[in-house]
Structures are given as structure tokens and as C-alpha cells.
Amino acid sequence: MEAGRDESGRAVALTTLVARLRESGRDLDARELADALWLAARTGAPASTAPVHAQSLPPEPQDPAPAPVTRAVEPPAATASTPGAPAALLTAPDPDGVPAAMETSPVLVPAAPALADPHALQRALRPLRGYRSPALPPGRSLDEEATAGRAADTGLVVPVLRAVRRQKPRLLLLMDVSTSTVAWESALEELAGVCASAGVFQDVQLRYLHPYGDDAAGYAAGRVPAGPLREAAGLGDPTGRRIVLLLSDCSGPLWRSGVLQRLLYKWSATTPVAVVQPLPQRLWRRTHLPAYGGVLRRHEGPLGRLEFGAAPPGSDPRNGRPVPVLALRRTAVEGWSRLVSGATGRSVPTAAAWVRRDQPPSGAPVRAAAALTGRERVGAFRRTASPAAQRLAEYLTAVPLVLPVMRLVQHTMLAGTGPEALAEVRED
């Protein structure tokens, strides 16, 4: 009898709750009501005061001689561990936009990685060990120390020449500075570490591209320039020893104006160039550098001219050059690495975008927030999002939508998914 009264009471309470929600204009379906009840049962509980200790993790194996990464020397950002620095409030905001007041306890949590499988990306870069630039290395070079020693012993200055071994390629890793690329800062830093420890490159340089004048781009060693910008056109390498990777979502003003497309056209004439696109592939054609799937083939000749079988409608491929567009996955990076370092005549299925010497401003409209209701936005997201993105969105309903927290939830609940899933949630 007691159990029957409990069931009856819960049914009455649930009916009353549904009626009040409908009176307030919130007509929830069964799934939304179940989500609300699940969240209500788990919110409002007092935070645990037990101390949380960080686990000691064994260090990951490092390459015995990683390539140096050149970047800006900037003062460290203020964190909670810095004396006198205010702790960041990762709490849900109230309706007025001010962080909600609640009892909290500081805990130590691991920083969630932005790259799903960095070791797989390292393996994907290994074919570049066989890359050979079109420029011939000098046969011999002057050994200054040996020449000075011989002069001291004999009194005669006779140059001592040594055979020169072909050096590893250099890597230039770029990112354009815009409001949208802030979210990819961690991915850029991790990618630089992956490239430096892969044992493939002589050195890895990290640079940021900024608007420079009315119709050009400049570069600096940091996202916030510490001094005058230098013109980015000078980053090209006529010897072909430098490989250029540009990590970008291709949505910023430098892409919209056509500046970066023209730079890619210029650089690709003398050195391997590729764009690393962190957005999910279904969004690539909505950017200012629309990419198309096809087969990329390397021709005979210096640097191995690239030929791409697909082109956007209404375009003339004879006026442009294809630039590979890579996802942050092993298959995409490895295929490109083999294409760049392999024999001429090799072809791989991949995505590429066309760039021109006289690239006009992008005709893609600037996306504006559509006037949709919450229900309509959720419905549109469910119709187009990948299963991983849909699951991530469900998990994120229970946490503050702050980027570090979102990454931690993704890493914990959906381990193995890359930045594309989080990008789908953020974009939609």
C-alpha cells in the first residue's frame, strides 16, 4: 500500500509539473522532459570538500633529438597558481550575465588535449623523411675550425673543405589571427609539438598572420605582435627546403579578402604547401576556401607540379593552383606526406582548394545568426550533425559552456574524437 501511494504521488507531481510548464509556454516532448528531470535530480547538490589529488602520470617517450620550435617569448598568462592572480570563474552565468554565486571547491583536473591521437599524426609525418628539395646542396663547405688549426700549425691559410650532407626539411607552421581561430590555439601548439618530436624536420617555426595594410598580410611570432609586423610574402622559400602548413578554419578577414589565397599561390610555386582544416568536412565548402574531394597527382619536374581532377563549378583550373586541404587525421596527413616525398607520378585521393594569383574577395556571405527558436536550432542541429557531435551536445547540457570545460568533457566522455566534433557543436 505504501509503495502504491508513492507511485500515485509521483504521478500527480509529474502531471502538475507538465501543466505548469505548459502554462509558462514550455511545451516539452517526452525526451526533453526526461532530460529536465535527469538534470534536476543532479543539480543543487553541495560540492564535495574532499581534496582531489592530481595523479602522477609517467612521462611519454620523447624523440632523442626533437626539432626546436621557434615561437614568441611572451610573459606567462596569469593563472590561479600565480600569487595574486584571480581564479577564473567557470560557473554558469545567471540571466544578467554575471557568474552565478555558488559554493565551489578548487580541484585539479588534467588539461584536455585538442588532438585526439598525436602519436598517429607523428607516424603520418614519417614519409617526409624522404623529402628532397629541388635545390641541389653544395658539394662541399668550409670547415672553419680545421682551416684555423692548419693555419696555426703550418703558417699557411689553406681552406679545409668537408662534404655536405643533405639536411632535413624545415617546417613553417602558420595560423591566421581572427576571432574564430582563438578556439584552435591549443591544437596549433600541440601540432607544433607533434611536428618537432617526429624526427622529420630540422626545425619547426611557429608564426601568426595578421592584416598588414589594406591588402596584404604580415606575420609575427605571437598572436599579439611584440613589435612591427613583417610582410608575409617574404616567408616563401625559393630553395624548396621549407614546407608550409597553415592551420585555419578559413573564415577570417584575410581569407575573405583573398590575401591568403594569393599568398598560397605564390608559395606553392617553390615549396610544398597545405592547409590544415580543423572544421568537420561537411563545413569546408561554406568557408572562404571551399575544398573539393578528388585525386591529387604529382607531375614530373622541379618540385613536382600538382594536378587536381576536381574544380568548383564555373571555374577555370588553368588560372589557378590546387592546394591540399587536410583534416587532423592520420589518413589525410599520411597521404599528403607520401605525395610530397614520393616519386613523381604518385596520386592520392584527397581534398584540395583552388587558389589564384589574382584571387578576388570571397563571394561567400558572412554568416549571421538566424532568427530561430531554441527548438528549431536543436532540430536543425540534429538533422545535420554527426553522431559524435550529437552525443557531445547532450553531455554539454550539464556543464558551463566554457571552452576548457567543453574540451575536458569531450576528452572524458568521447575519447578518440577529434576537434571536428566540438567544432560542429560550436558552429551550430
Coordinates of C-alpha atoms in Angstrom, one line a residue:
M1 CA 0.0 0.0 0.0
E2 CA 2.8 2.3 0.9
A3 CA 4.5 1.7 -2.5
G4 CA 1.2 2.4 -4.3
R5 CA 0.8 5.7 -2.6
D6 CA 4.4 6.7 -3.5
E7 CA 3.8 5.9 -7.2
S8 CA 0.5 7.8 -7.1
G9 CA 2.2 10.8 -5.5
R10 CA 4.9 10.9 -8.1
A11 CA 2.4 10.7 -10.9
V12 CA 0.4 13.6 -9.5
A13 CA 3.6 15.6 -9.1
L14 CA 4.7 14.9 -12.7
T15 CA 1.3 15.8 -14.0
T16 CA 1.4 19.1 -12.1
L17 CA 4.9 19.8 -13.4
V18 CA 3.9 19.3 -17.0
A19 CA 0.8 21.5 -16.6
R20 CA 2.9 24.3 -15.1
L21 CA 5.5 24.1 -17.8
R22 CA 2.7 24.4 -20.5
E23 CA 1.2 27.4 -18.7
S24 CA 4.6 29.1 -18.9
G25 CA 4.8 28.4 -22.6
R26 CA 7.2 25.5 -22.5
D27 CA 5.6 22.5 -24.2
L28 CA 8.2 19.8 -23.8
D29 CA 8.2 16.5 -25.5
A30 CA 8.9 13.2 -23.7
R31 CA 12.6 13.3 -24.3
E32 CA 13.1 16.9 -23.3
L33 CA 11.1 16.3 -20.1
A34 CA 13.2 13.3 -19.3
D35 CA 16.4 15.4 -19.8
A36 CA 15.0 18.1 -17.5
L37 CA 14.1 15.6 -14.7
W38 CA 17.5 14.0 -15.0
L39 CA 19.3 17.3 -14.7
A40 CA 17.0 18.4 -11.8
A41 CA 17.9 15.3 -9.9
R42 CA 21.6 16.1 -10.2
T43 CA 21.9 19.8 -9.7
G44 CA 21.9 21.7 -6.5
A45 CA 23.8 19.1 -4.5
P46 CA 26.6 20.6 -2.3
A47 CA 30.0 20.3 -3.7
S48 CA 32.3 17.8 -2.1
T49 CA 35.0 19.2 0.1
A50 CA 37.3 16.2 -0.1
P51 CA 40.6 17.2 -1.6
V52 CA 41.4 15.9 -5.1
H53 CA 45.0 15.0 -5.7
A54 CA 46.5 15.0 -9.2
Q55 CA 47.6 11.6 -10.3
S56 CA 51.2 11.2 -11.2
L57 CA 51.5 10.2 -14.8
P58 CA 54.6 8.6 -16.3
P59 CA 56.3 10.8 -18.9
E60 CA 55.6 10.0 -22.5
P61 CA 58.6 8.8 -24.6
Q62 CA 60.3 11.6 -26.4
D63 CA 62.3 11.6 -29.6
P64 CA 66.0 11.7 -28.6
A65 CA 66.6 14.8 -30.8
P66 CA 63.4 16.8 -31.4
A67 CA 63.4 19.7 -33.7
P68 CA 63.5 23.1 -32.0
V69 CA 60.2 25.0 -32.1
T70 CA 60.7 28.8 -32.6
R71 CA 57.9 30.9 -31.1
A72 CA 57.4 34.2 -29.3
V73 CA 58.8 34.7 -25.9
E74 CA 55.8 36.1 -24.0
P75 CA 55.1 36.6 -20.3
P76 CA 53.1 33.8 -18.8
A77 CA 49.4 34.3 -18.5
A78 CA 48.0 34.9 -15.0
T79 CA 46.6 31.7 -13.6
A80 CA 45.1 30.6 -10.3
S81 CA 48.6 29.3 -9.2
T82 CA 50.1 32.7 -9.7
P83 CA 50.3 34.7 -6.4
G84 CA 47.7 37.4 -6.5
A85 CA 46.1 36.3 -9.7
P86 CA 42.3 35.9 -9.6
A87 CA 40.9 32.4 -10.3
A88 CA 38.9 32.0 -13.5
L89 CA 35.2 31.5 -12.7
L90 CA 33.9 28.5 -14.7
T91 CA 30.4 28.8 -13.4
A92 CA 27.1 29.1 -15.2
P93 CA 26.0 32.7 -15.7
D94 CA 22.7 34.0 -14.3
P95 CA 20.2 35.8 -16.6
D96 CA 22.0 39.1 -16.1
G97 CA 25.3 37.7 -17.5
V98 CA 27.1 37.7 -14.1
P99 CA 28.7 34.4 -12.9
A100 CA 26.2 32.8 -10.6
A101 CA 27.2 32.8 -6.9
M102 CA 27.6 29.2 -5.6
E103 CA 29.8 27.3 -3.2
T104 CA 32.8 25.9 -5.1
S105 CA 35.9 23.9 -4.2
P106 CA 39.0 24.1 -6.4
V107 CA 40.1 20.8 -7.9
L108 CA 43.0 19.7 -10.0
V109 CA 42.0 18.4 -13.4
P110 CA 44.1 17.3 -16.4
A111 CA 44.2 19.6 -19.3
A112 CA 42.2 18.0 -22.1
P113 CA 44.2 17.6 -25.3
A114 CA 43.0 19.2 -28.5
L115 CA 44.3 16.5 -30.8
A116 CA 42.7 13.1 -30.5
D117 CA 45.7 10.9 -31.4
P118 CA 49.0 12.9 -31.6
H119 CA 51.1 9.7 -31.9
A120 CA 49.2 8.8 -35.0
L121 CA 50.0 12.2 -36.5
Q122 CA 53.6 11.7 -35.8
R123 CA 53.6 8.4 -37.7
A124 CA 51.8 10.1 -40.5
L125 CA 54.6 12.6 -40.9
R126 CA 57.4 10.0 -41.2
P127 CA 57.3 9.7 -45.0
L128 CA 58.6 13.3 -45.1
R129 CA 62.0 11.9 -44.1
G130 CA 62.4 11.1 -47.8
Y131 CA 61.6 14.6 -49.0
R132 CA 64.2 16.1 -51.2
S133 CA 64.1 19.8 -52.2
P134 CA 64.6 20.6 -55.9
A135 CA 67.6 22.8 -55.0
L136 CA 70.9 20.9 -55.1
P137 CA 73.0 21.1 -51.9
P138 CA 76.6 22.5 -52.3
G139 CA 79.1 19.7 -52.7
R140 CA 81.5 20.9 -50.0
S141 CA 81.6 23.5 -47.3
L142 CA 84.4 25.3 -45.5
D143 CA 85.4 23.8 -42.2
E144 CA 86.5 26.9 -40.3
E145 CA 87.9 25.2 -37.3
A146 CA 90.0 22.8 -39.3
T147 CA 91.2 25.6 -41.5
A148 CA 92.3 27.7 -38.5
G149 CA 94.1 24.7 -36.9
R150 CA 96.0 24.0 -40.1
A151 CA 97.0 27.7 -40.4
A152 CA 98.3 27.7 -36.8
D153 CA 100.3 24.5 -37.4
T154 CA 101.8 25.4 -40.8
G155 CA 101.5 29.1 -41.1
L156 CA 99.7 28.7 -44.4
V157 CA 96.0 29.5 -44.8
V158 CA 94.7 26.6 -46.9
P159 CA 90.9 26.1 -46.8
V160 CA 89.8 22.7 -45.5
L161 CA 86.6 21.6 -47.2
R162 CA 84.2 18.9 -46.0
A163 CA 81.4 17.1 -47.8
V164 CA 77.9 18.4 -47.1
R165 CA 75.2 16.0 -46.2
R166 CA 71.6 16.9 -47.3
Q167 CA 69.7 18.4 -44.5
K168 CA 66.2 17.7 -43.2
P169 CA 63.4 20.0 -44.4
R170 CA 62.3 22.9 -42.3
L171 CA 58.7 23.3 -41.3
L172 CA 56.8 26.7 -41.1
L173 CA 53.6 26.3 -39.2
L174 CA 51.2 29.2 -39.6
M175 CA 47.8 30.4 -38.3
D176 CA 45.8 33.5 -39.2
V177 CA 44.7 35.7 -36.4
S178 CA 40.9 36.1 -36.2
T179 CA 38.1 35.7 -33.7
S180 CA 37.3 32.2 -34.9
T181 CA 40.9 30.8 -34.7
V182 CA 41.1 31.5 -31.0
A183 CA 39.5 28.1 -30.4
W184 CA 42.3 26.4 -32.4
E185 CA 45.2 27.8 -30.4
S186 CA 45.7 24.6 -28.4
A187 CA 45.5 22.5 -31.5
L188 CA 48.2 24.7 -33.1
E189 CA 50.5 24.4 -30.0
E190 CA 50.0 20.6 -29.9
L191 CA 50.6 20.2 -33.6
A192 CA 53.9 22.1 -33.3
G193 CA 55.0 19.7 -30.6
V194 CA 54.0 16.7 -32.7
C195 CA 56.0 18.0 -35.7
A196 CA 59.0 18.9 -33.5
S197 CA 59.2 15.4 -31.9
A198 CA 58.5 13.5 -35.1
G199 CA 62.2 13.4 -36.0
V200 CA 61.4 14.6 -39.5
F201 CA 62.2 18.4 -39.6
Q202 CA 65.4 20.2 -38.9
D203 CA 63.4 22.9 -37.1
V204 CA 59.8 24.0 -36.6
Q205 CA 58.9 27.7 -36.8
L206 CA 55.5 28.9 -35.5
R207 CA 54.2 32.2 -36.9
Y208 CA 50.9 34.1 -36.8
L209 CA 49.5 36.0 -39.8
H210 CA 47.9 39.5 -39.2
P211 CA 46.3 42.0 -41.5
Y212 CA 49.0 44.3 -42.9
G213 CA 47.9 47.4 -44.6
D214 CA 44.9 47.5 -46.9
D215 CA 45.6 44.4 -49.0
A216 CA 48.4 42.3 -47.5
A217 CA 49.3 40.1 -44.6
G218 CA 52.1 40.4 -42.1
Y219 CA 53.5 37.9 -39.6
A220 CA 54.7 37.9 -36.0
A221 CA 56.0 35.3 -33.6
G222 CA 52.9 35.6 -31.4
R223 CA 49.2 36.2 -31.6
V224 CA 49.7 39.6 -30.1
P225 CA 52.7 41.2 -32.0
A226 CA 55.5 42.3 -29.8
G227 CA 56.9 44.6 -32.5
P228 CA 56.4 45.8 -36.1
L229 CA 55.0 43.2 -38.4
R230 CA 57.0 41.8 -41.3
E231 CA 55.4 41.2 -44.7
A232 CA 54.3 37.6 -45.1
A233 CA 55.2 37.5 -48.7
G234 CA 58.8 37.0 -47.6
L235 CA 58.0 33.7 -45.9
G236 CA 58.4 31.8 -49.2
D237 CA 61.5 29.7 -49.8
P238 CA 62.9 29.6 -53.4
T239 CA 65.1 26.6 -52.5
G240 CA 62.1 24.4 -51.6
R241 CA 63.6 23.3 -48.3
R242 CA 60.8 24.8 -46.2
I243 CA 57.4 23.1 -46.0
V244 CA 54.5 25.3 -45.1
L245 CA 51.4 24.2 -43.1
L246 CA 48.7 26.7 -42.5
L247 CA 46.2 25.7 -39.8
S248 CA 43.0 27.7 -40.2
D249 CA 39.2 27.4 -40.4
C250 CA 39.4 29.7 -43.4
S251 CA 36.8 32.1 -42.0
G252 CA 38.7 35.2 -41.1
P253 CA 39.1 38.5 -42.8
L254 CA 42.4 37.6 -44.5
W255 CA 40.6 34.8 -46.3
R256 CA 37.5 36.9 -47.1
S257 CA 39.7 39.5 -48.8
G258 CA 41.6 36.9 -50.9
V259 CA 45.0 37.8 -49.3
L260 CA 45.9 34.4 -48.0
Q261 CA 44.7 32.6 -51.2
R262 CA 47.2 34.8 -53.2
L263 CA 50.0 34.0 -50.7
L264 CA 49.3 30.3 -51.1
Y265 CA 49.5 30.7 -54.8
K266 CA 52.9 32.4 -54.6
W267 CA 54.4 30.0 -52.0
S268 CA 53.2 26.8 -53.8
A269 CA 55.4 27.7 -56.8
T270 CA 58.6 26.9 -54.9
T271 CA 57.7 24.9 -51.8
P272 CA 55.1 22.3 -50.6
V273 CA 52.1 24.0 -49.1
A274 CA 49.0 22.6 -47.4
V275 CA 46.1 23.9 -45.3
V276 CA 45.1 22.0 -42.2
Q277 CA 41.4 22.4 -41.7
P278 CA 40.1 21.7 -38.1
L279 CA 36.4 22.1 -39.1
P280 CA 34.3 19.0 -40.0
Q281 CA 34.5 18.2 -43.7
R282 CA 30.8 18.9 -44.3
L283 CA 31.5 22.6 -43.5
W284 CA 34.5 23.1 -45.7
R285 CA 32.6 24.4 -48.7
R286 CA 30.9 27.0 -46.5
T287 CA 34.3 28.7 -45.8
H288 CA 36.2 31.3 -47.9
L289 CA 38.5 28.4 -49.1
P290 CA 36.0 25.8 -50.4
A291 CA 37.6 22.4 -50.7
Y292 CA 36.5 19.6 -53.0
G293 CA 37.2 15.9 -53.0
G294 CA 39.2 14.4 -55.8
V295 CA 42.5 12.8 -56.8
L296 CA 45.7 14.8 -56.5
R297 CA 48.6 13.8 -58.8
R298 CA 52.2 14.9 -58.7
H299 CA 53.8 15.6 -62.1
E300 CA 57.4 15.4 -63.3
G301 CA 59.6 18.5 -63.0
P302 CA 61.1 20.6 -60.2
L303 CA 59.0 20.4 -57.1
G304 CA 56.6 18.0 -58.8
R305 CA 53.7 20.2 -60.1
L306 CA 50.4 19.2 -58.7
E307 CA 47.3 18.3 -60.8
F308 CA 43.8 18.0 -59.3
G309 CA 40.9 16.4 -61.1
A310 CA 38.1 18.4 -59.4
A311 CA 37.2 22.1 -59.7
P312 CA 34.4 24.3 -58.4
P313 CA 31.6 24.9 -60.9
G314 CA 32.2 27.8 -63.3
S315 CA 36.0 28.0 -62.6
D316 CA 38.9 27.6 -64.9
P317 CA 41.6 25.4 -63.4
R318 CA 44.2 26.8 -65.8
N319 CA 44.2 30.1 -63.9
G320 CA 44.8 28.5 -60.5
R321 CA 46.8 26.0 -58.5
P322 CA 45.5 23.3 -56.2
V323 CA 46.4 23.4 -52.6
P324 CA 45.8 20.3 -50.5
V325 CA 43.4 20.7 -47.6
L326 CA 44.0 18.2 -44.8
A327 CA 41.9 17.1 -41.8
L328 CA 43.6 16.5 -38.5
R329 CA 43.6 12.7 -39.1
R330 CA 46.4 10.2 -39.8
T331 CA 45.0 9.1 -43.2
A332 CA 44.8 12.6 -44.6
V333 CA 48.3 13.7 -43.3
E334 CA 50.0 10.5 -44.3
G335 CA 48.6 10.5 -47.8
W336 CA 49.8 14.1 -48.3
S337 CA 53.3 13.2 -46.8
R338 CA 53.7 10.4 -49.2
L339 CA 52.6 12.6 -52.1
V340 CA 55.2 15.3 -51.2
S341 CA 58.1 12.9 -50.6
G342 CA 57.4 10.1 -53.0
A343 CA 58.3 9.6 -56.6
T344 CA 56.8 11.8 -59.3
G345 CA 53.6 10.4 -60.9
R346 CA 52.2 9.4 -57.5
S347 CA 48.5 10.2 -56.9
V348 CA 46.3 10.1 -53.8
P349 CA 42.6 10.7 -53.1
T350 CA 42.3 13.8 -51.0
A351 CA 40.6 17.2 -50.8
A352 CA 42.0 20.4 -52.3
A353 CA 41.1 24.0 -53.0
W354 CA 41.9 26.2 -55.9
V355 CA 43.9 29.5 -55.4
R356 CA 44.7 32.1 -58.0
R357 CA 47.4 34.8 -58.5
D358 CA 44.6 37.4 -58.7
Q359 CA 42.2 35.9 -56.2
P360 CA 39.3 38.3 -55.8
P361 CA 37.5 38.8 -52.4
S362 CA 35.4 35.8 -51.4
G363 CA 31.8 35.7 -52.5
A364 CA 30.7 33.6 -49.6
P365 CA 28.3 35.6 -47.4
V366 CA 29.2 36.3 -43.8
R367 CA 27.2 34.0 -41.7
A368 CA 24.7 35.7 -39.5
A369 CA 22.8 34.2 -36.6
A370 CA 19.5 33.0 -37.9
A371 CA 16.3 34.1 -36.0
L372 CA 15.4 30.6 -34.9
T373 CA 13.7 29.4 -31.7
G374 CA 15.6 27.1 -29.4
R375 CA 13.5 24.1 -30.6
E376 CA 14.3 25.0 -34.3
R377 CA 18.0 25.3 -33.6
V378 CA 18.1 21.9 -31.9
G379 CA 16.2 20.3 -34.7
A380 CA 18.4 21.8 -37.4
F381 CA 21.5 20.6 -35.4
R382 CA 20.2 17.1 -35.1
R383 CA 19.4 16.9 -38.8
T384 CA 23.0 17.7 -39.9
A385 CA 25.4 16.9 -37.1
S386 CA 27.4 13.8 -36.9
P387 CA 26.6 11.1 -34.2
A388 CA 29.6 12.1 -32.2
A389 CA 28.7 15.8 -32.2
Q390 CA 25.1 15.0 -31.1
R391 CA 26.3 12.9 -28.2
L392 CA 28.8 15.6 -27.2
A393 CA 26.0 18.3 -27.3
E394 CA 23.9 16.1 -24.9
Y395 CA 26.8 15.8 -22.5
L396 CA 27.5 19.5 -22.6
T397 CA 23.9 20.4 -21.4
A398 CA 25.1 19.6 -17.9
V399 CA 28.2 21.8 -17.7
P400 CA 29.1 25.5 -18.2
L401 CA 29.8 26.2 -21.9
V402 CA 33.4 27.3 -21.3
L403 CA 35.9 26.0 -23.9
P404 CA 38.3 24.3 -21.4
V405 CA 35.4 22.6 -19.7
M406 CA 33.9 21.5 -23.1
R407 CA 37.2 20.0 -24.1
L408 CA 37.5 18.1 -20.8
V409 CA 34.0 16.7 -21.2
Q410 CA 34.8 15.6 -24.8
H411 CA 38.1 14.0 -23.8
T412 CA 36.4 12.2 -20.8
M413 CA 33.2 11.0 -22.4
L414 CA 34.1 10.7 -26.1
A415 CA 37.7 9.8 -26.0
G416 CA 39.1 9.4 -29.5
T417 CA 37.0 12.1 -31.2
G418 CA 38.9 14.9 -32.7
P419 CA 38.3 18.7 -32.8
E420 CA 35.7 18.3 -35.6
A421 CA 33.0 17.1 -33.1
L422 CA 33.5 20.1 -30.8
A423 CA 33.6 22.4 -33.9
E424 CA 30.2 21.1 -35.0
V425 CA 28.7 22.0 -31.7
R426 CA 30.3 25.4 -31.6
E427 CA 29.4 26.3 -35.2
D428 CA 25.8 25.3 -34.9

